[in-house]
GROMACS .gro file of C-alpha atoms in nm:
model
   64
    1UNK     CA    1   0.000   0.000   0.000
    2UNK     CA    2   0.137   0.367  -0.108
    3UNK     CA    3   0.233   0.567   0.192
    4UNK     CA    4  -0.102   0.831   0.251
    5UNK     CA    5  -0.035   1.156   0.016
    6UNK     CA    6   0.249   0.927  -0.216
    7UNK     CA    7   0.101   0.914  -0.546
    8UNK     CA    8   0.184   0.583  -0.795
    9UNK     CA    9   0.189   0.584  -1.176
   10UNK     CA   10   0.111   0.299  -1.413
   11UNK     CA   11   0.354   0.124  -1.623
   12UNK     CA   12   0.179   0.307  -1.924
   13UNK     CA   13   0.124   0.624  -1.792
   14UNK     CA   14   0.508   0.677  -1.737
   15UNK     CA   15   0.628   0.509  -2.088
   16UNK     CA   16   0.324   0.780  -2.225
   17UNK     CA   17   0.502   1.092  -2.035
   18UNK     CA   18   0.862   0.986  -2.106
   19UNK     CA   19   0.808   0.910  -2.508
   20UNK     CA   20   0.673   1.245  -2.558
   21UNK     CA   21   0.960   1.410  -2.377
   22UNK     CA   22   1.210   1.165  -2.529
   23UNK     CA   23   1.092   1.247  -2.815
   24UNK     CA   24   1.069   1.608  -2.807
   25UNK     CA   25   0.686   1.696  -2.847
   26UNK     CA   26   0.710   1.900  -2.466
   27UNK     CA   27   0.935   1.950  -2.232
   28UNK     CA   28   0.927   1.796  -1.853
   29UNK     CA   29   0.795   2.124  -1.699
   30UNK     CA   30   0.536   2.155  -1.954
   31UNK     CA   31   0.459   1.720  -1.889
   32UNK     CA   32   0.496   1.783  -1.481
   33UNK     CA   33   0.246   2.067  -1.543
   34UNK     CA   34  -0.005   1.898  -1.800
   35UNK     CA   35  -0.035   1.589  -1.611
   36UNK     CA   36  -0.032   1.762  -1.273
   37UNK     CA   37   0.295   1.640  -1.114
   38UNK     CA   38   0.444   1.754  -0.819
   39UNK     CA   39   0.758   1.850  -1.015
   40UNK     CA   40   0.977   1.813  -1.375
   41UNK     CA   41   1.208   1.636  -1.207
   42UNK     CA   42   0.994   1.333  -1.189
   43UNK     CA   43   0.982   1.326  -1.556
   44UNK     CA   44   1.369   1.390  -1.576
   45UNK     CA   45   1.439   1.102  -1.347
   46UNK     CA   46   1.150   0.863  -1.526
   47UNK     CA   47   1.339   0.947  -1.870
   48UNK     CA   48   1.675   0.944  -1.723
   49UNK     CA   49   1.589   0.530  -1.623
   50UNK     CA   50   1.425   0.461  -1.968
   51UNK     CA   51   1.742   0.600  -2.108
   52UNK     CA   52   1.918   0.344  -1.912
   53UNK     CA   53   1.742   0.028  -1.912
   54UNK     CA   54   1.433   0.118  -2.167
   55UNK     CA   55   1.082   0.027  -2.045
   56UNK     CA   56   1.193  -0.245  -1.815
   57UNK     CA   57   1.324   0.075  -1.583
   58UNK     CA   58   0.945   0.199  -1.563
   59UNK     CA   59   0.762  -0.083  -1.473
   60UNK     CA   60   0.688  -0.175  -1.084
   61UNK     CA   61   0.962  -0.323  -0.861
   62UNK     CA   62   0.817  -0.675  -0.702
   63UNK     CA   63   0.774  -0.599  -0.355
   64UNK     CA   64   0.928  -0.770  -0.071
   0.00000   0.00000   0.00000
C-alpha cells in the first residue's frame, strides 16, 4: 500500500510521459504541469531510467 499523500503511476502512464519528452513533443515542466505532477524532475528522473534500461526501468519493482 502507497504511503497516505504518495502518489503511484502505471507502467503506461510513465512510458506515455517519457516518449513524448524523449521524443521532443514537450518538455518535462510543460509534462509535470499537464499531467499535474508535483515536479519536472519526476519526468527527468523517469526518462533518465528509460534512457538506461528502456521500459523495463518503468515498470513496478516486485515488492518484498
Amino acid at each position: 500500500m502507497a504511503k497516505p499523500g504518495k502518489r503511484s503511476f502505471t507502467f503506461e502512464f510513465k512510458l506515455e510521459v517519457v516518449r513524448r519528452f524523449v521524443a521532443g513533443e514537450a518538455t518535462a515542466a510543460d509534462l509535470a504541469s499537464k499531467h499535474d505532477l508535483a515536479s519536472p524532475r519526476r519526468v527527468e528522473n523517469w526518462a533518465r531510467r528509460y534512457r538506461l534500461d528502456c521500459e523495463d526501468a518503468l515498470r513496478p519493482r516486485p515488492k518484498g
